[in-house]
Coordinates of C-alpha atoms and ligand atoms in Angstrom, one line a residue:
X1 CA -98.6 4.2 40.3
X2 CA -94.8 4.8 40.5
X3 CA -93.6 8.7 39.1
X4 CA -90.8 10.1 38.3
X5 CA -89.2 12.6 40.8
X6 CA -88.6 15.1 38.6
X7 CA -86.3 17.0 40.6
X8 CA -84.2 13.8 41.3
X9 CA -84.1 13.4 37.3
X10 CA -83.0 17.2 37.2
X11 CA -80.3 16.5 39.3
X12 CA -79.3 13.3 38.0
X13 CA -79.2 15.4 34.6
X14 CA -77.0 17.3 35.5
X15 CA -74.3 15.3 36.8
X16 CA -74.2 13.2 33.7
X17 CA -74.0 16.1 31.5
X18 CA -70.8 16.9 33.5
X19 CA -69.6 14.0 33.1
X20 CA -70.2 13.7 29.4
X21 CA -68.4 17.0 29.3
X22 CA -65.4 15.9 31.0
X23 CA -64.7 12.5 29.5
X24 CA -65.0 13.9 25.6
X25 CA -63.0 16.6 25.3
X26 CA -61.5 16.6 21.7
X27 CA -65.7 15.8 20.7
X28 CA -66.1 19.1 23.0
X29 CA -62.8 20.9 21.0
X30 CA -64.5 19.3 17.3
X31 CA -67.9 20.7 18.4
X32 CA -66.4 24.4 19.2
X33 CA -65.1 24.0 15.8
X34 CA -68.3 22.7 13.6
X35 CA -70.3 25.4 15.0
X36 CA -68.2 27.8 12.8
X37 CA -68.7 26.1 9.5
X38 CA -72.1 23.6 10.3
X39 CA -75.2 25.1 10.6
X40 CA -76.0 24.1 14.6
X41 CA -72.9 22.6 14.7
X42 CA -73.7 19.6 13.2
X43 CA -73.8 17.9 9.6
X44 CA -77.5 17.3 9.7
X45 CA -80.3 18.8 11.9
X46 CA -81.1 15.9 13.9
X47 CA -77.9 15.3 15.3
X48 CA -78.1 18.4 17.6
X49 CA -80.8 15.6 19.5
X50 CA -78.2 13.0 20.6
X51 CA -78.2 13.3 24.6
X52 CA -75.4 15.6 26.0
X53 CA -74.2 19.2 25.2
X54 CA -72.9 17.7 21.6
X55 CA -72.7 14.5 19.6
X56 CA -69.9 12.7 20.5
X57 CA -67.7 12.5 17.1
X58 CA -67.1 9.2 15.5
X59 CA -63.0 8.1 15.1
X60 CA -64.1 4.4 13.5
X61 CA -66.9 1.8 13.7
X62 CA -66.8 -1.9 12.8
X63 CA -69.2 -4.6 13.8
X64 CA -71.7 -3.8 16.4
X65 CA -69.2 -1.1 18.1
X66 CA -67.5 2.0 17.7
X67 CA -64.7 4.4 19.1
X68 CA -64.9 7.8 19.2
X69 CA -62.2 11.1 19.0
X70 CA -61.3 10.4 22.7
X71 CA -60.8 6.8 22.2
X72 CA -64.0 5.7 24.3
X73 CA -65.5 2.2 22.9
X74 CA -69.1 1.8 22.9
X75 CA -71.6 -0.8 22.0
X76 CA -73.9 0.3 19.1
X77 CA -77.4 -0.3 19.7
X78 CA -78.6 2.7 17.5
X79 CA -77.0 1.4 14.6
X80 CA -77.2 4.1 12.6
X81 CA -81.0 4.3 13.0
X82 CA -81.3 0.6 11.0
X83 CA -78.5 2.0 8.6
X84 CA -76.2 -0.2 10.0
X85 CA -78.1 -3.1 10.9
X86 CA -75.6 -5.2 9.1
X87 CA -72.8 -4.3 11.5
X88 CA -70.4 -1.5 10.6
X89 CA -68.6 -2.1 7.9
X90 CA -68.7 -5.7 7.4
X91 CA -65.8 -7.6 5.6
X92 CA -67.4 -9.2 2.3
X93 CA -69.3 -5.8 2.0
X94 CA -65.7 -3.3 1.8
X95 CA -64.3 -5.8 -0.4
X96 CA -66.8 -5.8 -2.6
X97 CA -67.5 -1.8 -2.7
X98 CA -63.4 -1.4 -2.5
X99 CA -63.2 -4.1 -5.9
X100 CA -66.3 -2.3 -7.8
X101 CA -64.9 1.2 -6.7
X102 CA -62.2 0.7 -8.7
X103 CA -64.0 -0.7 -11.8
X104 CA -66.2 2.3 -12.2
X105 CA -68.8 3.9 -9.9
X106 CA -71.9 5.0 -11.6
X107 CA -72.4 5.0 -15.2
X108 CA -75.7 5.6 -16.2
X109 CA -75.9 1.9 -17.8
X110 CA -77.3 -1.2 -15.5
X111 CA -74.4 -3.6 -14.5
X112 CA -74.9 -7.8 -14.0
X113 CA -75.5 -7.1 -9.9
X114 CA -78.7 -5.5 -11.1
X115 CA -80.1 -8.4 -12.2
X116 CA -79.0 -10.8 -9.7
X117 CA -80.4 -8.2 -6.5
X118 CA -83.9 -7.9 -8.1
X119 CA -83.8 -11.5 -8.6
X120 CA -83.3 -12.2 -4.9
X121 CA -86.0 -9.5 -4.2
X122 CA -88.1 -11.5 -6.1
X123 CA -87.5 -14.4 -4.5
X124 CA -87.5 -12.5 -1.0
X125 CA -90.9 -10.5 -1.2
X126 CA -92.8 -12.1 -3.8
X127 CA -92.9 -8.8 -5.9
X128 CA -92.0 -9.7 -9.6
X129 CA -90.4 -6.0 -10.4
X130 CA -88.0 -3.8 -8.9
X131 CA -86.2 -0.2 -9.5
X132 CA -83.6 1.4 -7.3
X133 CA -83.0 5.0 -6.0
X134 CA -80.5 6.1 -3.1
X135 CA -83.0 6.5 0.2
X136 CA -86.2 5.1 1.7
X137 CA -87.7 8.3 1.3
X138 CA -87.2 8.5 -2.3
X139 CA -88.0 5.0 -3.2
X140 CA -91.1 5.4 -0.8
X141 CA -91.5 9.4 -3.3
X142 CA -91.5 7.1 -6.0
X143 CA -93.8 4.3 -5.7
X144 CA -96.4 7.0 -4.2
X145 CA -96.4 8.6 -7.5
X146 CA -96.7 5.6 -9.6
X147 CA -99.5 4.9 -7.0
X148 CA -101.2 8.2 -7.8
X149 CA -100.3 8.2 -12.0
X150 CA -102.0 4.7 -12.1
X151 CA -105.2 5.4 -9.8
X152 CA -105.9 9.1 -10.7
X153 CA -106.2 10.0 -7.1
X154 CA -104.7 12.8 -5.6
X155 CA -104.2 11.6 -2.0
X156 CA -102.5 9.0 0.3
X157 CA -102.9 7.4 3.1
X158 CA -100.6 7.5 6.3
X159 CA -101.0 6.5 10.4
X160 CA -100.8 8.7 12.9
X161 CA -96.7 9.9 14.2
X162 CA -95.7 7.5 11.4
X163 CA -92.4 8.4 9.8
X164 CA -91.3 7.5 5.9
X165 CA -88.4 9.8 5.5
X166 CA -88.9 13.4 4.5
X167 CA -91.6 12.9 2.4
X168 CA -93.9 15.7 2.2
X169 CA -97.1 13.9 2.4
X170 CA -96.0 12.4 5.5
X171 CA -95.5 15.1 7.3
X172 CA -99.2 15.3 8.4
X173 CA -100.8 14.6 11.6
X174 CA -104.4 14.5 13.4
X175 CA -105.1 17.5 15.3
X176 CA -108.7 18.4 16.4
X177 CA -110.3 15.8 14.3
X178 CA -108.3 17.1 11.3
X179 CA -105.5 16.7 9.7
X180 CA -102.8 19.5 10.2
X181 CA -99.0 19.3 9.3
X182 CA -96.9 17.7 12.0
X183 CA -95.4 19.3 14.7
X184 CA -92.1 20.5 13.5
X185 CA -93.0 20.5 9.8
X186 CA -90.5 23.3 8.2
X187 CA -91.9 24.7 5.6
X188 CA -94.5 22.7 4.1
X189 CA -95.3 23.1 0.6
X190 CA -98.8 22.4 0.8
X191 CA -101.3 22.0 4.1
X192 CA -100.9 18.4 4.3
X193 CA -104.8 18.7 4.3
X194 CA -105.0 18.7 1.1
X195 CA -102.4 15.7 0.0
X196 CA -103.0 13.3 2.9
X197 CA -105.8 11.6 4.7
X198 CA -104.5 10.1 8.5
X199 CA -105.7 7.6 10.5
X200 CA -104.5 5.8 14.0
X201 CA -103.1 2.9 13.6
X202 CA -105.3 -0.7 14.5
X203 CA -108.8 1.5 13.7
X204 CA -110.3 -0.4 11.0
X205 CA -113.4 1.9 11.5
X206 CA -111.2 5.0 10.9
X207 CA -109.1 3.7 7.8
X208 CA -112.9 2.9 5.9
X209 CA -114.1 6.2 6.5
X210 CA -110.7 7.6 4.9
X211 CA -111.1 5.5 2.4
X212 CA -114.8 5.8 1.6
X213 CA -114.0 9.2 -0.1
X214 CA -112.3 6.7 -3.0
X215 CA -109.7 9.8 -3.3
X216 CA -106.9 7.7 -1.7
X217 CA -104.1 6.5 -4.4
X218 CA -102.1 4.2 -1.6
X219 CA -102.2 3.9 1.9
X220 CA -98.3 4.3 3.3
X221 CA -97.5 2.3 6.3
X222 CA -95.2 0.2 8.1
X223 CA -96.2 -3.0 8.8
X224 CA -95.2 -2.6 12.4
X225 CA -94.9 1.1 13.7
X226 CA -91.5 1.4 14.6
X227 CA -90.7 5.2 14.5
X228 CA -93.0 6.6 17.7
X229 CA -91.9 3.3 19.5
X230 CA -92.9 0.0 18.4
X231 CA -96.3 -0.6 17.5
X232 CA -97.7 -4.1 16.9
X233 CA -100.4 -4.4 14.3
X234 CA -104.0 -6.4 16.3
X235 CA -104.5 -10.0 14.9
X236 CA -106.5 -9.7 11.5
X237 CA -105.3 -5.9 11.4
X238 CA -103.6 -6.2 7.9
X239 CA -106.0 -8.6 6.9
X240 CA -108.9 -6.9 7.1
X241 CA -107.0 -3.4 5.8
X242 CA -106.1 -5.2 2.4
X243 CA -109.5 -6.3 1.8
X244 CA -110.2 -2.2 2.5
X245 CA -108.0 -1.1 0.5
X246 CA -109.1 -3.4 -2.1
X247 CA -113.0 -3.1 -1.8
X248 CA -111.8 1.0 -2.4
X249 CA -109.1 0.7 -5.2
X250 CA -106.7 1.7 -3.0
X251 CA -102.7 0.1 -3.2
X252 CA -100.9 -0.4 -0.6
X253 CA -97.2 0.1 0.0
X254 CA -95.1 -1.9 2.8
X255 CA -92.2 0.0 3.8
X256 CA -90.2 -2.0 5.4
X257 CA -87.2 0.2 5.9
X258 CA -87.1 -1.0 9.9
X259 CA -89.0 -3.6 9.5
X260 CA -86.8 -5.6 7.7
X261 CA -85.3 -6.3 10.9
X262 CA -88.5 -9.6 11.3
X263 CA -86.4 -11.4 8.7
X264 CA -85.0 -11.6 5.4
X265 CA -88.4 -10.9 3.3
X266 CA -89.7 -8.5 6.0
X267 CA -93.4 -8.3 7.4
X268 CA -94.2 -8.8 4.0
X269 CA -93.0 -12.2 3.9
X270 CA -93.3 -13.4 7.7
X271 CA -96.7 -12.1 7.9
X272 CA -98.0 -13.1 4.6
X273 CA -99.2 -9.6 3.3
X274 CA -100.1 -9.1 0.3
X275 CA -98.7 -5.3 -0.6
X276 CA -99.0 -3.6 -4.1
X277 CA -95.6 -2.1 -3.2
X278 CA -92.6 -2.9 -0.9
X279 CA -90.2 -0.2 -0.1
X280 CA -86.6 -1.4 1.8
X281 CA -83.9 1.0 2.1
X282 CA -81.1 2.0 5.0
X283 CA -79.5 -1.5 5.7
X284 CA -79.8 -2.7 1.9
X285 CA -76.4 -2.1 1.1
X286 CA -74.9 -2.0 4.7
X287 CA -74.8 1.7 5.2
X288 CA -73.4 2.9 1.6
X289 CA -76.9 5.1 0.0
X290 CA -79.1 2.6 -1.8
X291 CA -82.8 2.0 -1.9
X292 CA -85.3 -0.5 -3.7
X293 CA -89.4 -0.4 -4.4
X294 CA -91.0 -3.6 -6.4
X295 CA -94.3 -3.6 -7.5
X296 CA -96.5 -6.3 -8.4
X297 CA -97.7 -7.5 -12.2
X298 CA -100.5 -5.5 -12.4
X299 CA -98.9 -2.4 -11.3
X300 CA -96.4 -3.1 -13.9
X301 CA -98.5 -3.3 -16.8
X302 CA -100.3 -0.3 -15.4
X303 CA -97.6 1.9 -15.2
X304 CA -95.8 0.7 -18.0
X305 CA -98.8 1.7 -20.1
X306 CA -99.0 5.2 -19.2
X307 CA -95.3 6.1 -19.8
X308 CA -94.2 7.3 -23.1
X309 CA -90.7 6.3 -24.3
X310 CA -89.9 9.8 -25.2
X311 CA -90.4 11.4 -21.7
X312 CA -89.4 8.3 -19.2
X313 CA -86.4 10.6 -17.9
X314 CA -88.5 13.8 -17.0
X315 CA -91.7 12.0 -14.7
X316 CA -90.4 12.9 -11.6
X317 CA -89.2 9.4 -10.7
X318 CA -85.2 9.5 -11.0
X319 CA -81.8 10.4 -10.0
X320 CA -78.8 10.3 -11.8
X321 CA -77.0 8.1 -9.2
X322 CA -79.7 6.0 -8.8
X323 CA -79.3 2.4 -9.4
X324 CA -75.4 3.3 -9.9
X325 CA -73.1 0.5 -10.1
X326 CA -71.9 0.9 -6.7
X327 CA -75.5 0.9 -4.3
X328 CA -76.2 -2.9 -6.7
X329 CA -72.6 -4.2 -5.6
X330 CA -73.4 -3.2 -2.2
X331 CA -76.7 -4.5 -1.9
X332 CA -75.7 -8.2 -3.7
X333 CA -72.4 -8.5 -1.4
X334 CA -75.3 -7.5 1.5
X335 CA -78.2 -10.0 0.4
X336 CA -76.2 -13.2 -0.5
X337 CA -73.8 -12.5 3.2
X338 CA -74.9 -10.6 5.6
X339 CA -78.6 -10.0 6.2
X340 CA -78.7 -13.7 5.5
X341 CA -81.4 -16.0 7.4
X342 CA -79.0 -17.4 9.1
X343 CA -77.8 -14.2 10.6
X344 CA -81.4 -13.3 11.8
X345 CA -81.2 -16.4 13.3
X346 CA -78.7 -14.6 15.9
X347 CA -80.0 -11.0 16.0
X348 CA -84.1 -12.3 17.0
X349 CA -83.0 -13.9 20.0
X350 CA -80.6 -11.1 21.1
X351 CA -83.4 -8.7 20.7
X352 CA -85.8 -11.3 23.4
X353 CA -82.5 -11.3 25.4
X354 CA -82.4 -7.4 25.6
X355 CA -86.5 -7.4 26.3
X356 CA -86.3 -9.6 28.8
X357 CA -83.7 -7.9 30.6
X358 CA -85.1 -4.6 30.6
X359 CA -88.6 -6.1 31.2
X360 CA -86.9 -7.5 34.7
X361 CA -85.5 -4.4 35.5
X362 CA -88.7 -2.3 34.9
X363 CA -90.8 -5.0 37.2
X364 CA -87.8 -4.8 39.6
X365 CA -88.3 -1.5 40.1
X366 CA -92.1 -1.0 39.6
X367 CA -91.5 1.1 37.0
X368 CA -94.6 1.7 35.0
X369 CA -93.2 1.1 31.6
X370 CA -93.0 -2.0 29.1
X371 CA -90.9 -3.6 26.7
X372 CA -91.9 -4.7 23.2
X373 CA -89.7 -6.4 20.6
X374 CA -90.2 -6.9 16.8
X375 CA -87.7 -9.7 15.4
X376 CA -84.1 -8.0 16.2
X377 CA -85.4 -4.6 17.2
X378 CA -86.7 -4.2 21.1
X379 CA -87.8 -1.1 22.4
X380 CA -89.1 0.2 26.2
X381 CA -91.7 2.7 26.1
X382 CA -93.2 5.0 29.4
X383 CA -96.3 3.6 29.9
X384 CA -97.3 0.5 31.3
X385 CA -99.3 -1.5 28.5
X386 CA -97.8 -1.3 24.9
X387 CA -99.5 1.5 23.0
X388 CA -102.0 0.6 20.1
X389 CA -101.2 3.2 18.1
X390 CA -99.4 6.7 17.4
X391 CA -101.2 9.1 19.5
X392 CA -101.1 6.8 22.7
X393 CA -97.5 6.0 22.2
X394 CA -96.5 9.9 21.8
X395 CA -99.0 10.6 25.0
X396 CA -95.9 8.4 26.8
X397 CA -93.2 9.8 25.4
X398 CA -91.1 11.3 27.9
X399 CA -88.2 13.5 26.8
X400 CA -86.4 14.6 29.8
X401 CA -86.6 10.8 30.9
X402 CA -85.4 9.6 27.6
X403 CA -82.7 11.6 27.7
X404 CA -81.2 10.8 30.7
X405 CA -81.2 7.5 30.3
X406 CA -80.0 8.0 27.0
X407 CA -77.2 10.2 28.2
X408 CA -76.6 7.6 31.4
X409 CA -75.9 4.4 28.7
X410 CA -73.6 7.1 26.8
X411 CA -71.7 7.5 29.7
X412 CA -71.1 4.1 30.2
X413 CA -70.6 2.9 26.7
X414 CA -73.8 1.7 25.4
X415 CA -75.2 4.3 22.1
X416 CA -79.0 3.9 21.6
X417 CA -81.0 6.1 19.0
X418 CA -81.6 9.3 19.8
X419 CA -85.1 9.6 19.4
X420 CA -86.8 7.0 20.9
X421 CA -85.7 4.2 23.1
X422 CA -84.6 1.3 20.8
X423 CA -82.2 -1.2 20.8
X424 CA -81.5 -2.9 17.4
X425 CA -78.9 -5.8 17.2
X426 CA -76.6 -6.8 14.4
X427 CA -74.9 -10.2 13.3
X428 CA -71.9 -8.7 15.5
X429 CA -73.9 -7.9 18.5
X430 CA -73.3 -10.2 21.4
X431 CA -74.8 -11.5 24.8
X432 CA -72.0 -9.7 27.0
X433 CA -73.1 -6.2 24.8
X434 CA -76.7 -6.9 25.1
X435 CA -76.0 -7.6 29.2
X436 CA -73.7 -4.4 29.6
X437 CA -77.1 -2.2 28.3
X438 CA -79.3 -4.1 30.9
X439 CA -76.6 -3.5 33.5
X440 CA -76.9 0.3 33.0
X441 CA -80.3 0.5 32.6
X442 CA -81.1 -1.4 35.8
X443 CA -78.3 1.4 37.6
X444 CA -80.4 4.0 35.8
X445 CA -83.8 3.1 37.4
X446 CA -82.1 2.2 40.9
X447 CA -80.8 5.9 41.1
X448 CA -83.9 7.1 39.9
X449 CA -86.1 5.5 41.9
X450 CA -84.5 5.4 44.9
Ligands
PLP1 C1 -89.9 3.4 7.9 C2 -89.0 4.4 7.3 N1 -89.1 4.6 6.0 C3 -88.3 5.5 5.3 C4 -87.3 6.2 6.0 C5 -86.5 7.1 5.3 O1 -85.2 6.7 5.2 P1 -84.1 7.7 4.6 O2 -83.9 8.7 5.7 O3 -82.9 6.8 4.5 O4 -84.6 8.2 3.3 C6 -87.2 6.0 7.4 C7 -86.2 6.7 8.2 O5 -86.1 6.6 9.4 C8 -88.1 5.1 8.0 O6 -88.0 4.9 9.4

């Protein structure tokens, strides 16, 4: 089997990180300045893991690229982790967010885009009701405790090294047959023990036994694992896992934050699930903070029936800018023109393009690594068979090697996301931008390999 010289990756390291150093100085001179005022430098914690001594600091984005403080141009292929899957900034979305901005932003009241975007969600997902908040992780909050208020149970389900946003039950993981909080978990509130039960993902045998216990309000999962690399369900998985859930009394809630990128209704729709709850939120409303959750009939009448009139603002499901007039008119503008069908109908085969490229490259070089894509997202992973589930895909996870050849395609002009090695393509993205990134990363592996 081929390895890594991992005193040839050293090296290598450290001439692109002096490189990175040289070509961005004002990022450098902005980064000497947040670290007075920015806790770690940076606006949020996760940024201190982009590849290089500092994130490089953005000047503007539009389409599938952007520049940065030093006038550098790269192609986007993080896209703001899915945030920006429409393209940065697209045209018919600024006019409409620049015409509703000045016609009042949030008001407490619904407004006629309401109606229209759950109407197309409707028609999307098959899910007859819908509510808004601001992020996945809220709407994903949200529809986990209407899960729990309607079932009486006190526990969720989730896979193994998934990720739903910073929700707390989420944060769990399996350790020693157990379930522990995840690696990195800051302060839980609770042992995670306590709120969530964890499975791997593709273990029918494991997800019974979980839900045997008939404590589990909804199981929480992605359709498709997409946040520990990406992580195909087996034939018959989600069948069979519905009729679980069901034989148990268990809902179950689609979040399709990343996987919306299959198509316009999601896994849900391409796959034919059946979920009691859809959650979609990051590209919804091309980048400006918006989020949805629908729910199906019976979950309606259920949770309809338990809240009281009188105290329908204090149950723990809310914001004051949720729903605002703003998130609707950038979701409609985003629905009726840019995550279109037609525009998947350009981002699917760009993703194939960029897996087959890298694929090449990585058989070129007998590297013993592989390439999976789901819809427009494509993703290369450090082992050689794609991983069945969470604990086999972090066993491959390599994060000196990531970095570098995160840090390499930096260098050169290509941005992907900074935790794992994904690629995702937007109605802007092109065949010369996909073929720069499989340029690079075929100069990657020759110097490393060689
Ligand atoms: C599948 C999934 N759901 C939910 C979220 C949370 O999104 P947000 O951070 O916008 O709340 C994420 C974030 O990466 C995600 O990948």
């Amino acid at each position: 089997m081929t390895t890594i010289n991992r005193k040839k990756l050293n090296e290598l390291c450290a001439r692109e990180e002096q490189k990175f150093i040289a070509e961005h100085p004002k990022s450098a001179e902005m980064y000497v300045r947040a670290r007075k005022s920015l806790l770690g430098g940076v606006p949020m914690n996760w940024m201190r893991k982009w590849a290089g001594a500092f994130p490089v600091f953005v000047a503007r984005a539009k389409g599938a690229h952007f520049v940065d403080v030093d006038g550098r141009e790269y192609v986007d292929l993080c896209l703001g982790d899915t945030g920006a899957m429409t393209g940065h900034s697209p045209d018919v979305v600024a006019d409409a967010i620049a015409h509703r901005v000045r016609e009042g932003i949030t008001l407490m009241l619904p407004t006629e885009d309401s109606v229209w975007v759950a109407d197309e969600l409707k028609r999307r997902f098959g899910l007859p009701y819908w509510q808004f908040a601001l992020t996945a992780t809220d709407a994903n909050r949200f529809a986990i405790r209407i899960a729990r208020e309607i079932t009486q149970r006190s526990k969720i389900l989730v896979y193994n090294y998934c990720y739903h946003g910073t929700v707390d039950e989420s944060f769990a993981s399996l350790c020693d047959g157990g379930v522990g909080p995840r690696r990195g978990n800051i302060g839980p509130p609770v042992n995670p023990a306590e709120t969530t039960r964890v499975v791997e993902f593709n273990d029918l045998n494991a997800l019974e036994d979980a839900l045997k216990h008939c404590d589990v309000a909804v199981v929480l999962a992605e359709p498709a694992m997409t946040n520990v690399g990406i992580i195909l369900p087996d034939a018959g998985y989600w069948k069979a896992a519905r009729e679980l859930t069901r034989k148990y009394g268990t809902l179950l809630l689609a979040d399709e934050t990343h996987t919306i990128c299959v198509g316009p209704g999601g896994c849900t729709r391409e796959w034919k699930l059946d979920p009691d709850f859809v959650v979609f939120g990051k590209p919804i409303g091309s980048g400006i903070p918006a989020s949805t959750y629908g729910c199906t009939e019976e979950v309606a009448e259920r949770i309809s029936a338990r809240i009281a009139l009188e105290d329908c603002d204090v149950g723990g499901i809310g914001g004051t800018l949720a729903g605002n007039a703003l998130s609707l008119a950038a979701i409609r503008a985003t629905l009726q023109n840019v995550l279109t069908t037609r525009a998947y109908e350009s981002m699917i085969p760009l993703a194939k393009r960029f897996a087959d490229g890298v694929g090449a490259k990585i058989k070129k070089h007998k590297l013993p690594w592989n390439v999976q894509q789901l819809g427009a997202r494509a993703e290369y992973t450090f082992c050689r068979k794609p991983p069945r589930n969470g604990r086999e895909s972090a066993a491959a996870s390599d994060f000196a090697l990531e970095r570098f050849l995160h840090l390499y395609a930096l260098n050169r002009g290509v941005l992907l996301t900074p935790f794992h090695n994904m690629a995702l393509m937007c109605p802007a993205t092109t065949e010369p931008d996909v073929d720069l990134h499989t340029r690079i990363f075929e100069e990657a592996a020759g110097e490393l390999m060689a």
